[in-house]
Short mmCIF file of C-alpha atoms in Angstrom, two decimals:
data_model
loop_
_atom_site.label_atom_id
_atom_site.label_comp_id
_atom_site.label_asym_id
_atom_site.label_seq_id
_atom_site.Cartn_x
_atom_site.Cartn_y
_atom_site.Cartn_z
CA MET A 1 5.63 16.14 -64.20
CA SER A 2 8.83 14.89 -62.57
CA GLY A 3 12.79 15.72 -63.35
CA ILE A 4 11.43 19.16 -64.67
CA ARG A 5 14.71 20.96 -65.87
CA VAL A 6 15.15 24.48 -64.33
CA LEU A 7 17.86 26.75 -65.41
CA VAL A 8 18.77 29.60 -62.48
CA ALA A 9 21.14 32.25 -63.41
CA GLY A 10 23.31 33.58 -60.08
CA ALA A 11 25.07 31.54 -57.98
CA SER A 12 25.41 34.33 -55.38
CA ILE A 13 22.90 33.38 -52.99
CA ALA A 14 19.02 33.63 -54.17
CA GLY A 15 20.06 31.38 -57.32
CA PRO A 16 21.80 28.31 -54.87
CA ALA A 17 19.05 29.02 -51.99
CA LEU A 18 16.35 28.21 -55.13
CA ALA A 19 18.40 25.32 -56.20
CA HIS A 20 18.25 24.09 -52.78
CA TRP A 21 14.52 23.91 -52.83
CA LEU A 22 14.07 23.14 -56.63
CA ARG A 23 15.83 20.00 -55.97
CA ARG A 24 13.97 19.08 -52.85
CA ARG A 25 10.75 19.63 -54.83
CA GLY A 26 12.10 17.09 -57.69
CA ALA A 27 13.12 19.33 -60.38
CA GLU A 28 16.56 18.83 -62.11
CA VAL A 29 18.46 22.11 -61.50
CA THR A 30 21.68 23.87 -63.37
CA VAL A 31 23.07 26.99 -62.02
CA VAL A 32 24.71 29.22 -64.42
CA GLU A 33 27.19 31.41 -63.09
CA ARG A 34 29.39 34.22 -65.73
CA ALA A 35 31.90 34.65 -62.67
CA ALA A 36 34.70 31.54 -63.06
CA GLU A 37 34.25 30.92 -59.24
CA LEU A 38 32.34 32.09 -56.10
CA ARG A 39 33.26 35.49 -55.15
CA PRO A 40 34.92 35.72 -51.53
CA GLY A 41 34.26 38.43 -49.35
CA GLY A 42 31.50 41.22 -49.79
CA GLN A 43 29.18 43.51 -47.21
CA ALA A 44 27.65 41.72 -44.08
CA VAL A 45 24.19 40.39 -44.82
CA ASP A 46 21.68 39.14 -42.05
CA ALA A 47 18.76 37.11 -41.45
CA ARG A 48 15.93 38.06 -39.47
CA GLY A 49 12.61 36.75 -38.28
CA VAL A 50 10.97 34.62 -41.27
CA ALA A 51 14.46 34.06 -42.95
CA LYS A 52 15.56 32.60 -39.77
CA GLU A 53 12.76 30.14 -40.11
CA VAL A 54 13.65 29.43 -43.76
CA ILE A 55 17.26 28.34 -42.58
CA ARG A 56 16.53 26.32 -40.06
CA ARG A 57 13.61 24.56 -43.06
CA MET A 58 16.93 24.06 -45.03
CA GLY A 59 18.80 22.40 -42.38
CA LEU A 60 21.61 25.05 -42.79
CA ASP A 61 21.12 27.03 -39.05
CA ALA A 62 24.37 25.12 -37.54
CA ALA A 63 26.44 25.49 -40.66
CA VAL A 64 25.55 29.70 -41.21
CA ARG A 65 25.59 30.00 -37.42
CA ALA A 66 29.30 28.52 -37.71
CA ALA A 67 29.86 31.23 -40.58
CA ARG A 68 28.84 34.30 -38.86
CA THR A 69 30.87 37.34 -38.27
CA GLU A 70 29.74 36.96 -34.51
CA THR A 71 29.62 40.39 -34.39
CA ALA A 72 28.90 41.47 -31.02
CA GLY A 73 27.16 45.17 -31.88
CA ALA A 74 27.88 48.40 -33.17
CA HIS A 75 29.15 51.53 -32.08
CA THR A 76 28.99 54.90 -34.09
CA VAL A 77 31.58 56.54 -32.56
CA ASP A 78 32.60 60.74 -33.15
CA VAL A 79 36.08 61.97 -35.35
CA ASP A 80 37.96 61.02 -32.30
CA GLY A 81 36.96 57.50 -31.59
CA ASN A 82 34.86 58.10 -28.65
CA VAL A 83 31.46 56.27 -28.57
CA LEU A 84 28.11 58.33 -29.27
CA GLU A 85 25.45 55.23 -29.21
CA THR A 86 25.49 51.66 -28.86
CA TYR A 87 23.43 49.11 -30.91
CA ARG A 88 23.80 45.49 -29.69
CA ALA A 89 22.93 42.15 -31.82
CA ASP A 90 21.02 40.87 -29.07
CA ASP A 91 18.64 43.88 -29.32
CA ASP A 92 15.41 43.23 -30.22
CA GLY A 93 15.66 39.62 -29.79
CA GLY A 94 18.50 39.13 -32.30
CA ASP A 95 16.61 41.16 -35.48
CA GLY A 96 17.60 44.50 -34.49
CA PHE A 97 20.03 46.65 -36.24
CA ILE A 98 22.66 44.16 -35.79
CA ALA A 99 21.51 41.28 -36.68
CA GLU A 100 22.53 38.12 -34.16
CA ILE A 101 22.43 35.82 -37.93
CA GLU A 102 25.14 38.08 -39.80
CA ILE A 103 27.40 36.81 -42.60
CA LEU A 104 29.53 38.14 -45.06
CA ARG A 105 27.89 37.38 -48.63
CA GLY A 106 30.55 35.69 -49.84
CA ASP A 107 30.39 33.04 -46.72
CA LEU A 108 26.61 32.43 -47.08
CA SER A 109 27.15 31.85 -50.88
CA ARG A 110 29.80 29.11 -49.69
CA VAL A 111 27.26 27.78 -47.40
CA LEU A 112 24.72 27.34 -49.97
CA TYR A 113 26.90 26.18 -52.80
CA ASP A 114 28.79 23.30 -50.25
CA ASP A 115 24.96 22.29 -49.76
CA THR A 116 23.86 22.06 -53.32
CA ARG A 117 26.65 21.39 -55.36
CA ASP A 118 26.48 17.61 -55.07
CA GLY A 119 22.77 17.67 -56.52
CA VAL A 120 22.86 20.34 -58.57
CA GLU A 121 24.61 21.28 -61.61
CA TYR A 122 26.99 24.34 -61.35
CA VAL A 123 28.32 26.00 -64.93
CA PHE A 124 30.96 28.51 -63.92
CA GLY A 125 32.33 30.97 -65.88
CA ASP A 126 29.61 30.97 -68.68
CA ARG A 127 26.16 32.99 -69.10
CA ILE A 128 22.91 32.92 -70.78
CA ALA A 129 23.39 34.41 -74.28
CA LYS A 130 20.06 34.42 -75.91
CA LEU A 131 16.84 32.10 -75.12
CA THR A 132 13.74 31.69 -76.91
CA GLN A 133 10.51 30.45 -75.08
CA ASP A 134 7.52 28.54 -76.45
CA VAL A 135 4.48 27.43 -75.02
CA ASP A 136 6.57 24.06 -73.80
CA GLY A 137 9.74 25.13 -72.72
CA VAL A 138 12.56 27.71 -73.35
CA ASP A 139 15.57 26.94 -75.61
CA VAL A 140 18.77 28.57 -74.16
CA VAL A 141 22.16 29.26 -76.16
CA PHE A 142 24.99 29.74 -73.77
CA ALA A 143 27.77 32.37 -74.51
CA GLY A 144 30.20 29.50 -74.72
CA GLY A 145 28.13 27.86 -77.67
CA ASP A 146 26.12 25.09 -75.22
CA ARG A 147 22.59 24.94 -76.80
CA ARG A 148 20.25 23.27 -74.16
CA ARG A 149 16.33 23.17 -73.53
CA PHE A 150 14.25 23.55 -69.91
CA GLU A 151 11.27 23.73 -68.55
CA LEU A 152 11.42 26.88 -66.56
CA VAL A 153 14.36 29.73 -66.23
CA VAL A 154 14.85 32.24 -63.36
CA GLY A 155 17.03 34.97 -63.15
CA ALA A 156 18.84 35.11 -59.61
CA ASP A 157 21.63 37.23 -61.20
CA GLY A 158 21.44 40.53 -58.82
CA LEU A 159 20.62 44.32 -59.60
CA HIS A 160 22.31 44.57 -62.85
CA SER A 161 20.27 41.09 -64.10
CA ALA A 162 21.27 40.23 -67.32
CA LEU A 163 18.32 38.15 -67.71
CA ARG A 164 15.62 40.54 -66.57
CA ALA A 165 17.48 43.16 -69.53
CA MET A 166 16.77 40.33 -72.04
CA VAL A 167 13.26 39.46 -70.81
CA PHE A 168 11.47 42.26 -69.30
CA GLY A 169 13.69 45.19 -71.24
CA PRO A 170 16.24 47.78 -70.04
CA ARG A 171 17.72 48.06 -66.74
CA GLU A 172 16.48 52.15 -66.56
CA ARG A 173 13.01 50.68 -66.47
CA PHE A 174 13.03 49.29 -63.32
CA VAL A 175 16.41 50.38 -60.98
CA ARG A 176 15.42 52.93 -58.83
CA HIS A 177 18.42 55.01 -57.32
CA LEU A 178 18.02 56.24 -53.98
CA GLY A 179 20.95 58.59 -54.25
CA HIS A 180 23.66 56.85 -52.38
CA VAL A 181 26.63 54.81 -53.14
CA LEU A 182 28.50 52.18 -50.96
CA ALA A 183 31.57 50.54 -51.01
CA PHE A 184 32.90 47.44 -49.36
CA TYR A 185 36.56 45.69 -48.90
CA SER A 186 38.74 43.85 -46.48
CA VAL A 187 41.43 45.33 -45.20
CA PRO A 188 44.15 44.51 -42.32
CA ASN A 189 43.37 44.58 -38.74
CA GLU A 190 45.43 47.09 -37.78
CA PHE A 191 42.98 49.47 -35.86
CA GLY A 192 42.51 46.66 -32.54
CA LEU A 193 39.23 46.26 -33.91
CA ASP A 194 37.50 43.43 -31.78
CA ARG A 195 33.92 42.14 -32.35
CA TRP A 196 32.37 45.45 -32.43
CA LEU A 197 31.30 47.33 -35.48
CA LEU A 198 33.01 50.84 -35.60
CA GLU A 199 31.07 53.77 -37.85
CA TYR A 200 31.88 57.29 -38.29
CA GLN A 201 29.38 60.02 -40.10
CA GLU A 202 30.01 63.04 -41.20
CA SER A 203 28.35 65.87 -43.83
CA GLY A 204 26.04 62.70 -45.22
CA ARG A 205 29.15 60.47 -45.70
CA SER A 206 30.64 57.83 -43.58
CA ALA A 207 33.48 55.27 -43.08
CA GLY A 208 33.17 52.12 -40.73
CA LEU A 209 34.57 48.80 -39.64
CA ARG A 210 33.23 45.58 -39.37
CA PRO A 211 34.62 42.37 -37.89
CA ILE A 212 34.99 39.34 -39.78
CA GLN A 213 35.49 35.60 -38.61
CA ASP A 214 39.36 36.05 -39.43
CA ALA A 215 40.43 38.53 -36.35
CA THR A 216 43.50 39.66 -38.26
CA ARG A 217 41.70 41.32 -40.93
CA ALA A 218 38.19 43.59 -41.10
CA MET A 219 35.68 44.68 -43.60
CA ALA A 220 36.11 48.66 -44.29
CA MET A 221 32.38 50.22 -45.32
CA PHE A 222 31.95 53.46 -47.05
CA CYS A 223 28.96 55.33 -47.84
CA PHE A 224 28.73 58.74 -50.01
CA PRO A 225 25.76 60.87 -51.06
CA ALA A 226 25.71 60.87 -55.20
CA ILE A 227 22.46 62.16 -57.17
CA GLU A 228 23.81 60.99 -60.57
CA PHE A 229 25.85 57.67 -60.99
CA GLU A 230 27.39 57.18 -64.19
CA VAL A 231 30.80 54.36 -63.22
CA ASP A 232 29.93 51.36 -64.90
CA TYR A 233 29.70 48.55 -62.31
CA ARG A 234 32.39 46.49 -64.44
CA ASP A 235 35.03 49.38 -64.01
CA VAL A 236 36.79 48.72 -60.85
CA ALA A 237 39.66 51.39 -61.47
CA ALA A 238 36.76 54.08 -61.86
CA GLN A 239 35.06 53.10 -58.79
CA LYS A 240 38.18 53.53 -56.70
CA ARG A 241 39.14 56.63 -57.89
CA LEU A 242 35.63 57.88 -57.42
CA LEU A 243 35.83 56.59 -53.97
CA ARG A 244 39.02 58.08 -52.80
CA GLU A 245 37.70 61.31 -54.68
CA ARG A 246 34.35 61.22 -52.23
CA MET A 247 36.20 60.41 -49.34
CA ALA A 248 38.75 62.91 -49.27
CA GLY A 249 38.99 64.96 -45.87
CA LEU A 250 36.63 62.65 -44.64
CA GLY A 251 38.05 62.64 -40.75
CA TRP A 252 38.52 59.64 -37.89
CA LEU A 253 40.34 56.69 -39.36
CA THR A 254 39.54 57.19 -42.70
CA PRO A 255 42.86 57.88 -44.66
CA ARG A 256 44.59 54.95 -42.81
CA ILE A 257 41.61 52.58 -44.57
CA LEU A 258 41.74 53.98 -47.89
CA ALA A 259 45.53 53.51 -47.75
CA HIS A 260 44.59 49.95 -48.41
CA LEU A 261 43.01 50.40 -51.20
CA ASP A 262 45.13 48.83 -53.66
CA ASP A 263 45.65 46.12 -52.25
CA SER A 264 42.48 44.50 -51.27
CA PRO A 265 41.35 41.00 -53.36
CA ASP A 266 37.57 41.74 -52.63
CA PHE A 267 36.88 45.26 -53.63
CA TYR A 268 33.25 46.35 -54.23
CA LEU A 269 31.54 49.24 -54.99
CA ASP A 270 27.57 50.15 -56.32
CA GLN A 271 24.86 52.50 -55.97
CA VAL A 272 21.95 52.01 -53.54
CA ALA A 273 19.21 51.39 -55.53
CA GLN A 274 15.89 49.13 -55.67
CA VAL A 275 14.28 46.96 -58.19
CA VAL A 276 10.60 47.78 -58.71
CA MET A 277 8.28 45.90 -61.77
CA GLU A 278 4.80 45.27 -61.51
CA ARG A 279 5.52 41.33 -62.55
CA TRP A 280 8.27 39.56 -61.73
CA SER A 281 7.99 36.56 -64.72
CA SER A 282 6.80 36.37 -68.25
CA GLY A 283 5.80 32.92 -69.64
CA ARG A 284 8.26 30.11 -68.40
CA VAL A 285 10.87 33.10 -66.97
CA GLY A 286 10.77 34.27 -63.88
CA LEU A 287 13.07 36.43 -61.38
CA LEU A 288 14.00 36.20 -57.73
CA GLY A 289 16.26 38.19 -55.65
CA ASP A 290 17.83 41.50 -56.17
CA ALA A 291 16.68 40.91 -60.28
CA ALA A 292 13.33 40.72 -59.31
CA PHE A 293 12.92 43.28 -56.06
CA SER A 294 16.01 44.68 -54.81
CA SER A 295 15.15 46.10 -51.59
CA SER A 296 18.82 47.78 -51.33
CA PRO A 297 21.10 47.49 -48.96
CA MET A 298 19.71 50.17 -46.27
CA SER A 299 17.08 48.31 -45.98
CA GLY A 300 19.56 45.13 -44.17
CA GLN A 301 16.85 42.63 -45.62
CA GLY A 302 17.89 41.80 -49.36
CA THR A 303 19.18 38.44 -48.48
CA GLY A 304 16.00 37.83 -46.09
CA LEU A 305 13.99 38.56 -49.30
CA ALA A 306 16.58 36.32 -51.17
CA LEU A 307 16.11 33.42 -48.96
CA VAL A 308 12.47 33.88 -48.33
CA GLY A 309 11.26 34.01 -52.10
CA ALA A 310 13.39 31.18 -52.70
CA TYR A 311 11.28 28.79 -50.67
CA LEU A 312 8.04 30.54 -51.69
CA LEU A 313 8.89 30.22 -55.53
CA ALA A 314 10.01 26.19 -55.58
CA GLY A 315 6.87 25.44 -53.46
CA GLU A 316 4.47 27.20 -55.22
CA LEU A 317 5.81 25.70 -58.45
CA ALA A 318 5.90 22.23 -57.56
CA ALA A 319 2.20 22.64 -55.82
CA ALA A 320 0.79 23.89 -58.90
CA GLY A 321 2.61 20.94 -60.85
CA TRP A 322 5.11 23.04 -62.47
CA ASP A 323 2.44 25.10 -64.10
CA PRO A 324 4.38 28.40 -64.93
CA GLU A 325 1.77 30.37 -64.68
CA ALA A 326 -0.09 29.63 -61.54
CA GLY A 327 3.15 28.96 -60.04
CA PHE A 328 4.95 32.39 -60.78
CA GLY A 329 1.66 33.87 -59.60
CA GLY A 330 1.44 31.99 -56.46
CA TYR A 331 4.66 33.19 -55.61
CA GLU A 332 4.18 37.00 -56.33
CA ARG A 333 0.82 37.15 -54.59
CA ARG A 334 2.48 35.71 -51.57
CA MET A 335 5.63 38.02 -51.59
CA ARG A 336 4.39 41.32 -53.15
CA SER A 337 3.32 43.07 -49.76
CA PHE A 338 6.76 41.75 -47.75
CA VAL A 339 8.87 42.70 -50.66
CA GLU A 340 7.01 46.25 -50.36
CA ALA A 341 7.11 46.92 -46.38
CA ASN A 342 11.41 46.30 -47.20
CA GLN A 343 12.05 48.88 -49.80
CA GLU A 344 9.87 51.23 -47.83
CA ILE A 345 12.65 50.43 -45.36
CA GLY A 346 15.19 50.67 -47.51
CA ARG A 347 13.93 54.46 -49.08
CA LEU A 348 13.35 55.46 -45.62
CA HIS A 349 17.12 54.67 -44.33
CA ALA A 350 18.43 56.23 -47.55
CA ARG A 351 16.75 59.63 -47.03
CA SER A 352 17.69 59.54 -42.77
CA ARG A 353 21.25 59.61 -44.38
CA ASP A 354 20.48 62.63 -46.86
CA VAL A 355 22.19 65.94 -46.23
CA PRO A 356 19.33 68.58 -44.73
CA GLY A 357 18.92 71.47 -47.66
CA PRO A 358 15.94 73.20 -49.07
CA ASP A 359 15.15 70.60 -51.57
CA VAL A 360 15.87 67.65 -48.96
CA GLU A 361 12.69 65.72 -47.61
CA PRO A 362 13.22 65.70 -43.85
CA SER A 363 14.64 62.69 -42.30
CA PRO A 364 11.58 60.50 -41.20
CA ASP A 365 10.44 60.38 -37.52
CA PHE A 366 11.48 56.46 -36.62
CA GLU A 367 9.90 56.72 -32.94
CA GLY A 368 5.86 55.89 -34.02
CA GLU A 369 4.00 53.15 -33.83
CA TRP A 370 3.53 53.06 -37.81
CA PHE A 371 7.32 52.34 -37.79
CA THR A 372 6.92 49.75 -35.41
CA GLU A 373 4.34 48.14 -37.13
CA LEU A 374 6.25 48.34 -40.95
CA ILE A 375 9.53 46.63 -38.83
CA GLU A 376 7.30 43.88 -38.26
CA ARG A 377 5.72 43.44 -41.88
CA ALA A 378 9.20 43.63 -42.79
CA ILE A 379 10.57 40.82 -40.77
CA HIS A 380 7.58 38.61 -39.86
CA GLY A 381 5.00 39.77 -42.62
CA VAL A 382 4.73 36.61 -44.84
CA GLU A 383 3.44 33.39 -44.50
CA LEU A 384 5.37 30.28 -44.99
CA PRO A 385 3.25 27.28 -46.22
CA ASP A 386 4.12 23.57 -45.11
CA TYR A 387 3.67 22.56 -48.81
CA ALA A 388 1.91 19.50 -47.22
CA GLY A 389 1.15 16.97 -50.49
CA VAL A 390 4.21 18.49 -52.14
CA PRO A 391 7.14 16.36 -52.95
CA ASP A 392 9.91 17.03 -50.41
CA SER A 393 13.04 14.52 -50.33
CA GLY A 394 14.68 16.61 -47.32
CA ALA A 395 17.98 17.80 -47.27
CA THR A 396 19.43 14.94 -49.23
CA ALA A 397 19.95 14.49 -53.20
CA GLY A 398 21.37 12.38 -55.60
CA PRO A 399 25.11 13.51 -56.88
CA ARG A 400 24.88 15.14 -60.21
CA GLY A 401 28.38 16.86 -59.94
CA THR A 402 29.65 19.85 -61.41
CA LEU A 403 30.61 21.39 -64.64
CA SER A 404 32.70 24.53 -64.89
CA VAL A 405 33.03 26.00 -68.10
CA ASN A 406 35.68 28.40 -69.10
CA PRO A 407 34.82 29.52 -72.51
#
């Protein structure tokens, strides 16, 4: 089947990456994003191992590298700013704690959008309100009132995926909270920060600053333990109150960083959580990225999973002649072990940040050979078929334009 119509929900990283590969395989792609525009800033995300090969195959290696934070490494510091430990970006062949390819989430999203916008239809300010699937396709009703039919629908709409809830069930069934909360926002670089990330930890809490491309700014980072997490992910005022409460009394530069909280244009806070599902598809609807298999920011591999998953999902669907059962099935078989390794790393990292106590498991021993093998599986442990014989238009596509909808 040629010209198959695919709807992708979400325009952060997984969605535009999938759009790139789907259009190269001959599909007509629409990406719907509930936000009115791309979200800037956000946490720094990394590409390691096999994910770097996917970027190369996309023809985006130069563009991604040009948008990197160019962080030289990381220092953990004491309350007075004295360096306790150092990690360099060139450790482990660029695949270490600070990756060689490190880029703000919003900057990578922009690179992927710019790459695809001329060959993919983007609908901003709208969302899927209802869908009904039958043996041949999926009828979709958009919140803005539009009604359209697609052969396939893919949810790439993140940890709080509305499409997952609509098709697979409530979020509580799949989301596993790991007991921590992360927050990020940009601040003026009044701290003399150069190309080195700084992090201070105390009693399970941490505050940090990381460099970004704009040397006049820096990205603030906070992490704190939270057994329960009841704050609505859309209630920014409540999130800021929570951050102030949980960071009260933390030393180092924390008060100065928090002083910029209300001035930040790109505040983000959410629980550290994973998504665990037995299946990532149901009929003609599939899931990708955090919507399907969030490994949490504690794994450092969420972006790698999204990029690799996008390549494999589009390739398996095209190789199966766009048959959803065979295509989604092949994608799940190829990805499952890779996902599980990265989720295990996320859980271990979260455990290592737990405050010691009688009811807390001991911190993992990361020195053993088992951990080296786990890291190898998490970075390189998935095959990227060439999909010889499957259509590939290369990095070019005919213009279809963009469509903005703001109901």
